[in-house]
Short mmCIF file of C-alpha atoms and ligand atoms in Angstrom, two decimals:
data_model
loop_
_atom_site.label_atom_id
_atom_site.label_comp_id
_atom_site.label_asym_id
_atom_site.label_seq_id
_atom_site.Cartn_x
_atom_site.Cartn_y
_atom_site.Cartn_z
CA MET A 756 200.78 117.35 152.72
CA ASN A 757 204.15 118.56 151.60
CA LYS A 758 206.58 120.21 154.13
CA PHE A 759 208.11 122.20 151.25
CA LYS A 760 205.98 124.61 149.29
CA LEU A 761 206.71 123.81 145.58
CA ALA A 762 207.54 127.17 143.24
CA ASP A 763 204.35 127.78 141.51
CA ARG A 764 205.41 126.74 138.02
CA LEU A 765 205.42 123.75 138.88
CA ALA A 766 202.83 123.08 141.01
CA ASN A 767 200.43 124.70 138.28
CA LEU A 768 201.87 122.30 135.88
CA PRO A 769 199.06 119.76 134.80
CA ILE A 770 199.06 116.59 135.32
CA TYR A 771 201.83 114.64 133.59
CA ILE A 772 199.57 111.13 131.97
CA PHE A 773 202.59 109.43 131.33
CA ALA A 774 203.70 109.49 135.12
CA LEU A 775 200.32 108.11 136.07
CA LEU A 776 200.68 105.27 133.22
CA ASP A 777 204.01 104.48 134.79
CA GLY A 778 202.57 103.88 138.78
CA LEU A 779 199.73 101.89 136.63
CA LYS A 780 202.18 99.83 134.86
CA ALA A 781 204.63 99.70 138.08
CA GLU A 782 201.48 97.97 139.66
CA ALA A 783 200.67 95.60 136.92
CA SER A 784 204.73 94.20 137.31
CA ALA A 785 203.77 93.95 140.60
CA GLN A 786 200.94 91.52 140.26
CA GLY A 787 203.02 89.36 137.78
CA GLN A 788 201.66 90.62 134.38
CA ASP A 789 203.88 90.44 131.38
CA LEU A 790 204.09 93.60 129.79
CA ILE A 791 204.25 94.90 126.05
CA ASP A 792 205.01 98.16 126.73
CA LEU A 793 204.44 100.17 123.60
CA THR A 794 204.09 103.75 125.14
CA ILE A 795 207.49 105.62 125.00
CA GLY A 796 208.98 106.58 121.55
CA ALA A 797 212.36 104.73 122.38
CA PRO A 798 213.62 103.38 118.89
CA ASP A 799 213.95 99.89 118.72
CA HIS A 800 217.26 100.06 116.15
CA LEU A 801 220.78 100.25 117.41
CA PRO A 802 223.35 103.57 116.76
CA PRO A 803 225.38 102.88 113.46
CA GLN A 804 228.39 100.84 114.17
CA GLU A 805 230.54 103.80 113.11
CA ALA A 806 229.58 105.85 115.90
CA ILE A 807 229.69 103.27 118.69
CA ASP A 808 233.50 102.98 117.45
CA ALA A 809 233.88 106.56 117.14
CA LEU A 810 232.37 106.47 120.63
CA ILE A 811 235.13 104.27 122.29
CA LYS A 812 238.07 105.45 120.43
CA ALA A 813 236.29 109.12 122.28
CA LEU A 814 236.19 107.41 125.39
CA LYS A 815 240.00 107.32 125.55
CA GLU A 816 241.15 110.52 124.50
CA PRO A 817 241.62 112.93 128.00
CA VAL A 818 240.19 115.92 126.01
CA SER A 819 236.71 114.48 125.90
CA HIS A 820 236.54 114.13 129.63
CA LYS A 821 236.71 117.78 129.99
CA TYR A 822 233.60 120.16 129.86
CA SER A 823 233.00 120.76 125.98
CA SER A 824 233.09 124.18 124.38
CA PHE A 825 229.85 126.97 124.33
CA GLU A 826 230.57 127.47 120.62
CA GLY A 827 230.43 123.85 119.98
CA ASP A 828 233.09 121.03 118.64
CA PRO A 829 234.07 121.94 114.91
CA ASP A 830 234.05 118.43 113.39
CA PHE A 831 230.12 118.07 114.56
CA LEU A 832 229.11 121.85 113.43
CA ALA A 833 230.81 120.89 109.96
CA ALA A 834 229.11 117.15 109.69
CA VAL A 835 225.93 118.85 110.70
CA ILE A 836 226.47 121.72 108.09
CA ASP A 837 227.22 118.40 105.57
CA TRP A 838 223.89 116.42 106.74
CA CYS A 839 221.63 119.22 106.61
CA LYS A 840 222.70 120.11 102.76
CA LYS A 841 222.84 116.20 101.72
CA GLN A 842 219.81 114.75 103.66
CA TYR A 843 217.48 118.79 103.38
CA ASN A 844 219.16 120.72 101.06
CA ILE A 845 218.98 123.24 103.14
CA LYS A 846 222.31 125.82 103.51
CA VAL A 847 223.43 126.58 107.17
CA GLU A 848 226.23 128.37 108.71
CA LYS A 849 228.00 127.40 111.63
CA ASN A 850 226.64 130.60 113.65
CA GLU A 851 223.31 129.10 112.39
CA ILE A 852 223.77 125.99 114.61
CA ALA A 853 223.28 125.37 118.30
CA THR A 854 224.75 121.67 119.87
CA LEU A 855 221.81 120.43 122.27
CA VAL A 856 221.53 117.87 124.89
CA GLY A 857 218.79 115.81 122.95
CA SER A 858 216.10 118.00 121.16
CA LYS A 859 213.58 118.38 124.44
CA GLU A 860 216.53 120.51 126.52
CA GLY A 861 216.69 122.57 123.35
CA LEU A 862 212.98 123.11 122.52
CA VAL A 863 211.99 123.79 126.43
CA HIS A 864 215.03 126.05 126.65
CA PHE A 865 214.25 127.88 123.82
CA TYR A 866 210.68 128.22 125.16
CA PHE A 867 212.24 129.62 128.29
CA ALA A 868 214.65 131.90 126.51
CA TYR A 869 211.45 133.79 124.48
CA LEU A 870 208.49 133.57 126.69
CA ASN A 871 207.63 135.51 129.19
CA PRO A 872 204.73 135.08 132.05
CA GLY A 873 201.63 136.18 130.37
CA ASP A 874 202.59 135.68 126.54
CA THR A 875 200.81 133.37 124.42
CA LEU A 876 202.16 131.08 121.40
CA LEU A 877 200.35 129.06 118.81
CA VAL A 878 200.18 125.55 119.24
CA PRO A 879 198.50 122.72 117.04
CA MET A 880 196.97 120.04 119.37
CA PRO A 881 197.42 117.00 119.68
CA ILE A 882 201.04 117.09 120.15
CA TYR A 883 204.47 116.30 121.99
CA PRO A 884 203.90 117.41 125.22
CA SER A 885 206.74 119.02 125.66
CA HIS A 886 205.43 121.87 123.24
CA PHE A 887 202.66 123.03 125.66
CA ARG A 888 204.20 121.48 128.67
CA GLY A 889 207.47 123.73 128.04
CA PRO A 890 205.61 127.00 127.73
CA ILE A 891 202.82 126.24 130.82
CA LEU A 892 206.33 126.20 133.11
CA ALA A 893 207.63 129.04 131.46
CA GLY A 894 204.15 130.70 132.62
CA ALA A 895 203.24 131.14 128.99
CA GLU A 896 199.86 130.20 127.81
CA PRO A 897 199.51 128.11 124.57
CA ILE A 898 196.57 128.97 122.31
CA VAL A 899 195.39 125.67 120.82
CA LEU A 900 195.09 125.24 117.11
CA PRO A 901 192.83 122.44 116.55
CA THR A 902 193.60 119.47 114.58
CA SER A 903 191.36 116.74 112.88
CA GLU A 904 192.07 113.31 110.72
CA GLN A 905 189.42 115.12 108.70
CA ASN A 906 192.21 118.03 108.07
CA GLY A 907 195.15 116.00 108.22
CA PHE A 908 196.35 117.24 111.46
CA LEU A 909 197.31 120.45 109.89
CA PRO A 910 195.87 123.59 111.53
CA ASP A 911 193.58 125.89 109.25
CA LEU A 912 195.98 129.39 109.73
CA ASP A 913 193.06 130.72 107.94
CA LEU A 914 190.99 130.89 111.36
CA ILE A 915 192.99 132.71 113.26
CA ASP A 916 192.05 135.82 114.44
CA ASP A 917 194.66 138.51 113.21
CA SER A 918 194.57 139.81 116.92
CA ILE A 919 195.50 136.34 118.40
CA ALA A 920 197.93 135.85 116.12
CA ASP A 921 199.76 139.16 116.39
CA LYS A 922 199.58 139.00 120.42
CA ALA A 923 201.45 135.29 120.18
CA LYS A 924 204.94 135.18 119.97
CA ILE A 925 206.07 131.88 118.92
CA LEU A 926 204.24 129.24 116.43
CA THR A 927 205.17 125.95 116.68
CA LEU A 928 204.85 123.33 114.12
CA THR A 929 206.22 119.23 114.43
CA TYR A 930 205.84 117.32 111.24
CA PRO A 931 206.11 114.61 111.16
CA THR A 932 204.12 114.93 114.24
CA ASN A 933 204.04 112.60 117.21
CA PRO A 934 201.01 111.70 118.07
CA THR A 935 199.41 111.25 114.85
CA ALA A 936 202.25 110.59 112.45
CA ALA A 937 200.93 113.61 110.30
CA VAL A 938 203.15 114.99 107.76
CA ALA A 939 202.92 118.32 106.05
CA THR A 940 202.87 119.27 102.65
CA LYS A 941 205.59 122.11 101.03
CA GLU A 942 202.43 124.23 100.89
CA PHE A 943 201.21 124.32 104.18
CA PHE A 944 205.05 125.19 105.17
CA VAL A 945 205.08 128.12 102.71
CA LYS A 946 201.97 129.17 104.40
CA ALA A 947 203.26 128.65 107.63
CA VAL A 948 206.07 131.01 107.15
CA LYS A 949 204.41 134.08 105.25
CA PHE A 950 202.04 133.54 108.27
CA SER A 951 204.69 134.45 110.99
CA LYS A 952 206.32 136.63 109.01
CA LYS A 953 202.71 138.46 108.92
CA HIS A 954 202.42 138.03 112.21
CA ASN A 955 206.05 138.98 113.37
CA LEU A 956 206.23 135.43 115.13
CA ILE A 957 208.94 132.86 115.95
CA LEU A 958 208.72 129.71 113.86
CA ILE A 959 209.71 126.75 115.64
CA HIS A 960 209.59 123.27 113.84
CA ASP A 961 210.34 120.32 115.71
CA PHE A 962 211.76 117.63 112.85
CA ALA A 963 212.65 114.72 115.61
CA TYR A 964 211.11 112.19 112.77
CA ALA A 965 212.88 114.12 109.66
CA GLU A 966 214.15 110.15 108.55
CA LEU A 967 211.64 108.13 110.04
CA TYR A 968 209.00 108.09 106.50
CA PHE A 969 208.17 105.62 104.40
CA ASP A 970 206.75 104.45 100.84
CA ASN A 971 209.97 107.39 99.82
CA GLN A 972 207.46 110.04 100.91
CA LYS A 973 210.80 112.25 102.70
CA PRO A 974 209.51 114.84 104.94
CA ILE A 975 211.00 118.57 104.10
CA SER A 976 212.72 120.95 106.36
CA CYS A 977 210.72 124.10 106.75
CA LEU A 978 214.24 125.42 106.58
CA SER A 979 213.97 124.90 102.54
CA ILE A 980 211.21 126.85 101.63
CA PRO A 981 212.63 130.48 100.66
CA GLY A 982 212.53 133.09 103.34
CA ALA A 983 212.10 130.51 105.86
CA LYS A 984 215.74 131.32 107.67
CA ASP A 985 214.38 135.01 108.22
CA VAL A 986 211.85 133.61 111.11
CA CYS A 987 212.40 129.74 111.61
CA ILE A 988 214.27 127.54 113.91
CA GLU A 989 214.42 123.74 113.56
CA PHE A 990 215.20 121.48 115.86
CA HIS A 991 216.92 117.68 115.11
CA SER A 992 217.42 114.78 117.25
CA PHE A 993 220.03 111.78 117.04
CA SER A 994 217.56 110.07 119.14
CA LYS A 995 214.86 108.59 116.72
CA THR A 996 216.98 108.78 113.02
CA PHE A 997 220.80 106.82 114.82
CA GLY A 998 218.43 104.98 117.66
CA MET A 999 220.67 107.45 120.38
CA ALA A 1000 217.64 107.89 122.95
CA GLY A 1001 219.90 107.78 125.37
CA TRP A 1002 222.36 109.41 124.76
CA ARG A 1003 221.33 113.03 124.64
CA LEU A 1004 222.01 114.45 121.43
CA GLY A 1005 220.43 116.82 119.13
CA PHE A 1006 221.08 120.39 117.26
CA ALA A 1007 218.86 123.25 116.44
CA VAL A 1008 219.61 125.13 113.14
CA GLY A 1009 217.74 128.26 111.39
CA ASN A 1010 217.94 132.11 112.15
CA PRO A 1011 221.17 133.41 114.23
CA GLU A 1012 219.28 135.69 116.07
CA LEU A 1013 217.28 133.00 117.83
CA ILE A 1014 220.36 130.33 118.14
CA THR A 1015 222.33 133.11 119.25
CA ALA A 1016 219.57 133.10 122.06
CA LEU A 1017 218.72 129.51 122.55
CA LYS A 1018 223.04 129.54 123.00
CA ASN A 1019 222.77 132.46 125.24
CA ILE A 1020 219.87 130.43 127.82
CA LYS A 1021 221.99 127.42 127.23
CA THR A 1022 225.54 129.06 128.67
CA ASN A 1023 223.81 129.37 132.35
CA LEU A 1024 222.35 125.72 132.41
CA ASP A 1025 224.39 123.65 130.71
CA TYR A 1026 228.08 122.74 129.40
CA GLY A 1027 226.57 120.85 125.99
CA PRO A 1028 226.41 117.05 126.09
CA PHE A 1029 229.34 114.88 126.81
CA ALA A 1030 232.28 115.35 124.15
CA ALA A 1031 232.83 111.54 123.21
CA THR A 1032 229.24 111.09 122.23
CA VAL A 1033 229.40 114.67 119.94
CA LYS A 1034 232.94 112.79 118.01
CA ALA A 1035 230.19 109.68 117.96
CA ALA A 1036 227.21 111.69 116.41
CA THR A 1037 229.66 113.15 114.12
CA ALA A 1038 230.59 109.68 112.80
CA ALA A 1039 227.01 108.88 112.70
CA MET A 1040 226.15 111.61 110.28
CA LYS A 1041 228.99 110.46 107.44
CA THR A 1042 227.29 107.09 107.74
CA ASN A 1043 225.98 105.87 104.86
CA GLN A 1044 222.01 105.89 103.22
CA GLU A 1045 221.77 101.62 103.57
CA TYR A 1046 221.80 102.47 107.27
CA LEU A 1047 218.65 104.72 107.31
CA GLU A 1048 217.20 102.52 104.61
CA LYS A 1049 217.26 99.57 106.97
CA MET A 1050 215.73 101.49 109.45
CA ARG A 1051 212.58 102.23 107.96
CA ALA A 1052 212.26 99.12 106.50
CA GLY A 1053 212.38 97.55 110.11
CA TYR A 1054 209.57 99.93 111.36
CA GLN A 1055 207.87 99.74 108.06
CA THR A 1056 207.66 96.02 108.93
CA LYS A 1057 206.36 96.26 112.66
CA ARG A 1058 203.75 99.28 110.90
CA ASP A 1059 202.18 96.93 108.45
CA ILE A 1060 201.59 93.72 111.27
CA PHE A 1061 200.10 96.03 113.78
CA VAL A 1062 197.79 98.23 111.00
CA ASP A 1063 196.64 95.13 109.13
CA GLY A 1064 196.37 93.24 112.77
CA LEU A 1065 194.12 95.96 114.21
CA ASN A 1066 192.00 96.32 111.02
CA SER A 1067 191.67 92.64 111.14
CA LEU A 1068 190.15 93.56 114.51
CA GLY A 1069 187.65 95.82 113.19
CA TRP A 1070 189.38 99.00 112.89
CA ASN A 1071 189.90 100.86 109.74
CA LEU A 1072 193.42 102.87 109.83
CA LYS A 1073 195.58 104.21 107.24
CA LYS A 1074 199.43 103.06 106.95
CA PRO A 1075 200.77 106.35 108.00
CA ALA A 1076 203.64 107.59 106.25
CA ALA A 1077 205.55 108.47 108.55
CA THR A 1078 206.69 107.95 112.13
CA PHE A 1079 206.79 104.70 114.30
CA TYR A 1080 203.76 105.50 115.50
CA LEU A 1081 199.87 104.85 115.28
CA TRP A 1082 197.09 106.79 116.64
CA ALA A 1083 194.04 105.25 116.49
CA PRO A 1084 190.87 105.66 117.98
CA VAL A 1085 188.91 104.16 121.19
CA PRO A 1086 186.10 101.97 120.73
CA GLU A 1087 182.83 102.98 121.80
CA GLY A 1088 181.73 103.28 125.01
CA PHE A 1089 185.67 103.98 126.55
CA THR A 1090 187.72 107.10 127.23
CA ALA A 1091 191.35 107.40 126.30
CA MET A 1092 192.05 106.65 129.98
CA SER A 1093 189.43 104.09 130.50
CA PHE A 1094 190.44 102.04 127.17
CA THR A 1095 193.93 102.48 128.02
CA LYS A 1096 193.48 100.97 131.86
CA HIS A 1097 190.88 97.91 130.31
CA LEU A 1098 194.08 96.90 127.93
CA LEU A 1099 196.59 96.83 130.58
CA LYS A 1100 194.33 94.79 132.44
CA GLU A 1101 192.90 92.35 130.18
CA THR A 1102 196.09 92.07 127.81
CA GLY A 1103 199.37 93.28 129.49
CA VAL A 1104 199.51 95.44 126.20
CA VAL A 1105 200.58 99.13 127.45
CA VAL A 1106 199.51 102.24 124.96
CA SER A 1107 199.52 105.96 125.93
CA PRO A 1108 195.90 107.49 126.02
CA GLY A 1109 195.24 110.23 123.31
CA VAL A 1110 195.00 112.82 126.32
CA GLY A 1111 198.64 112.76 127.36
CA PHE A 1112 199.06 114.60 124.09
CA GLY A 1113 196.87 117.62 125.08
CA LYS A 1114 192.59 117.66 125.99
CA LEU A 1115 192.29 117.13 122.02
CA GLY A 1116 193.68 113.16 121.88
CA GLU A 1117 190.21 112.36 123.84
CA GLY A 1118 189.11 109.45 121.95
CA TYR A 1119 192.34 108.38 120.95
CA PHE A 1120 195.33 105.96 122.13
CA ARG A 1121 198.93 105.79 120.17
CA VAL A 1122 201.17 102.98 120.02
CA ALA A 1123 204.73 103.45 120.01
CA LEU A 1124 206.02 100.61 117.20
CA VAL A 1125 209.38 100.52 119.16
CA ASP A 1126 209.05 96.28 120.00
CA SER A 1127 210.47 93.58 117.81
CA ASP A 1128 208.08 92.22 114.92
CA ASP A 1129 207.47 89.22 117.46
CA LYS A 1130 206.00 91.31 120.12
CA ILE A 1131 204.20 93.37 118.24
CA ARG A 1132 202.37 90.10 116.18
CA ALA A 1133 201.87 88.93 119.92
CA ALA A 1134 200.32 92.00 121.31
CA ILE A 1135 198.08 91.92 118.31
CA GLU A 1136 196.98 88.22 119.37
CA ARG A 1137 196.37 89.50 123.19
CA LEU A 1138 193.86 91.67 121.50
CA ARG A 1139 192.11 88.97 119.78
CA LYS A 1140 192.23 86.48 122.52
CA ALA A 1141 190.65 89.04 124.95
CA GLY A 1142 187.88 89.83 121.88
CA ILE A 1143 188.69 93.60 121.79
CA ARG A 1144 187.67 95.07 118.84
CA TYR A 1145 186.60 98.38 116.99
CA ALA A 1146 182.76 98.34 117.55
C1 PLP B 2662 208.28 115.62 118.11
C2 PLP B 2662 209.37 115.09 119.35
N1 PLP B 2662 210.36 116.22 119.80
C3 PLP B 2662 211.09 116.15 120.45
C4 PLP B 2662 211.26 115.26 121.05
C5 PLP B 2662 212.23 114.78 122.15
O1 PLP B 2662 213.37 114.15 121.29
P1 PLP B 2662 214.65 113.71 122.18
O2 PLP B 2662 214.99 115.13 123.49
O3 PLP B 2662 215.37 112.57 122.88
O4 PLP B 2662 216.00 114.78 120.73
C6 PLP B 2662 210.39 114.00 121.00
C7 PLP B 2662 210.92 112.74 121.75
O5 PLP B 2662 209.19 111.70 122.08
C8 PLP B 2662 209.63 114.19 119.82
O6 PLP B 2662 208.75 112.86 119.89
#
């Protein structure tokens, strides 16, 4: 029994599966088990050298150690404008950009800026947990849009009742998707923009994996759809693109009214990222395409090792077109959680149970391919030795 009573918003939050998993990992490590941890999507690649050099230089400038400006560093904003044009062929102005302390911070605060207790929003599942935990923290109710392998993990917007869509305030999308590695077509985004306009919805597009794609199948920005800026705010992350997860940097672009609201809530909560890291991120956006190509090639190799490995153990998985995740069914007789525990106990390989990404993740596990090629090969060999097969 705790001495101090938590606020309802925290007390009522569903259990965080990944905190539970942390406990299991700590226990296994304490018992001397050698773990191969494929749970957290913290990239394996390093930031561009230009970014590290820019960080060191900025650290020596006294101005870097002051509070950052609420409006954002002008060099950073200019680099975001160029980056968006060059990478996604989208045109944004300075007043259409918010600088974020990582995209998770921006996303959850954005939910707080627009959702009152009792409000609803439309959320495809399975999805990155902040897209339902953030709204629940704000007192809102996520309406689940079920997705599955059969429909390419794209929600069927035609199935949503008009009254439900009219009442909702937000439609959240994130393609490429964590955890399923699904990608969306241009036609789907066109439909989503039209649907959002018809039902007066804010359209959030979480584009954290924008640069993590394979075989030249480049994902598109939702803002590249004509008219999308009327309803859409898109969140970008430096964590995955530039291997800067620990730096905490991201940005949002899109509808200026939505951007202003996000900045307004943030002025009451933080002062933005550390100025020196903003200078480094500015340099990262000016790096050459070779850096990104090398990064993608690295994850493609890991993907191929792991998918071929699981397929040699009875799975029948397609190679994902994007992200560094693999979403796979658990063998018969297991739940997502019981398979995760079994794998940990028998092999020391740690994966994420699908239920961590919503109830519709039951029956699946997610692998984050963010360790060395040798470790990824070793993980497969451990499964083989332990007789773990898909059947
Ligand atoms: C889909 C998605 N969005 C956002 C984030 C948060 O990224 P960050 O806050 O590091 O920018 C993650 C992190 O794993 C993610 O998978």
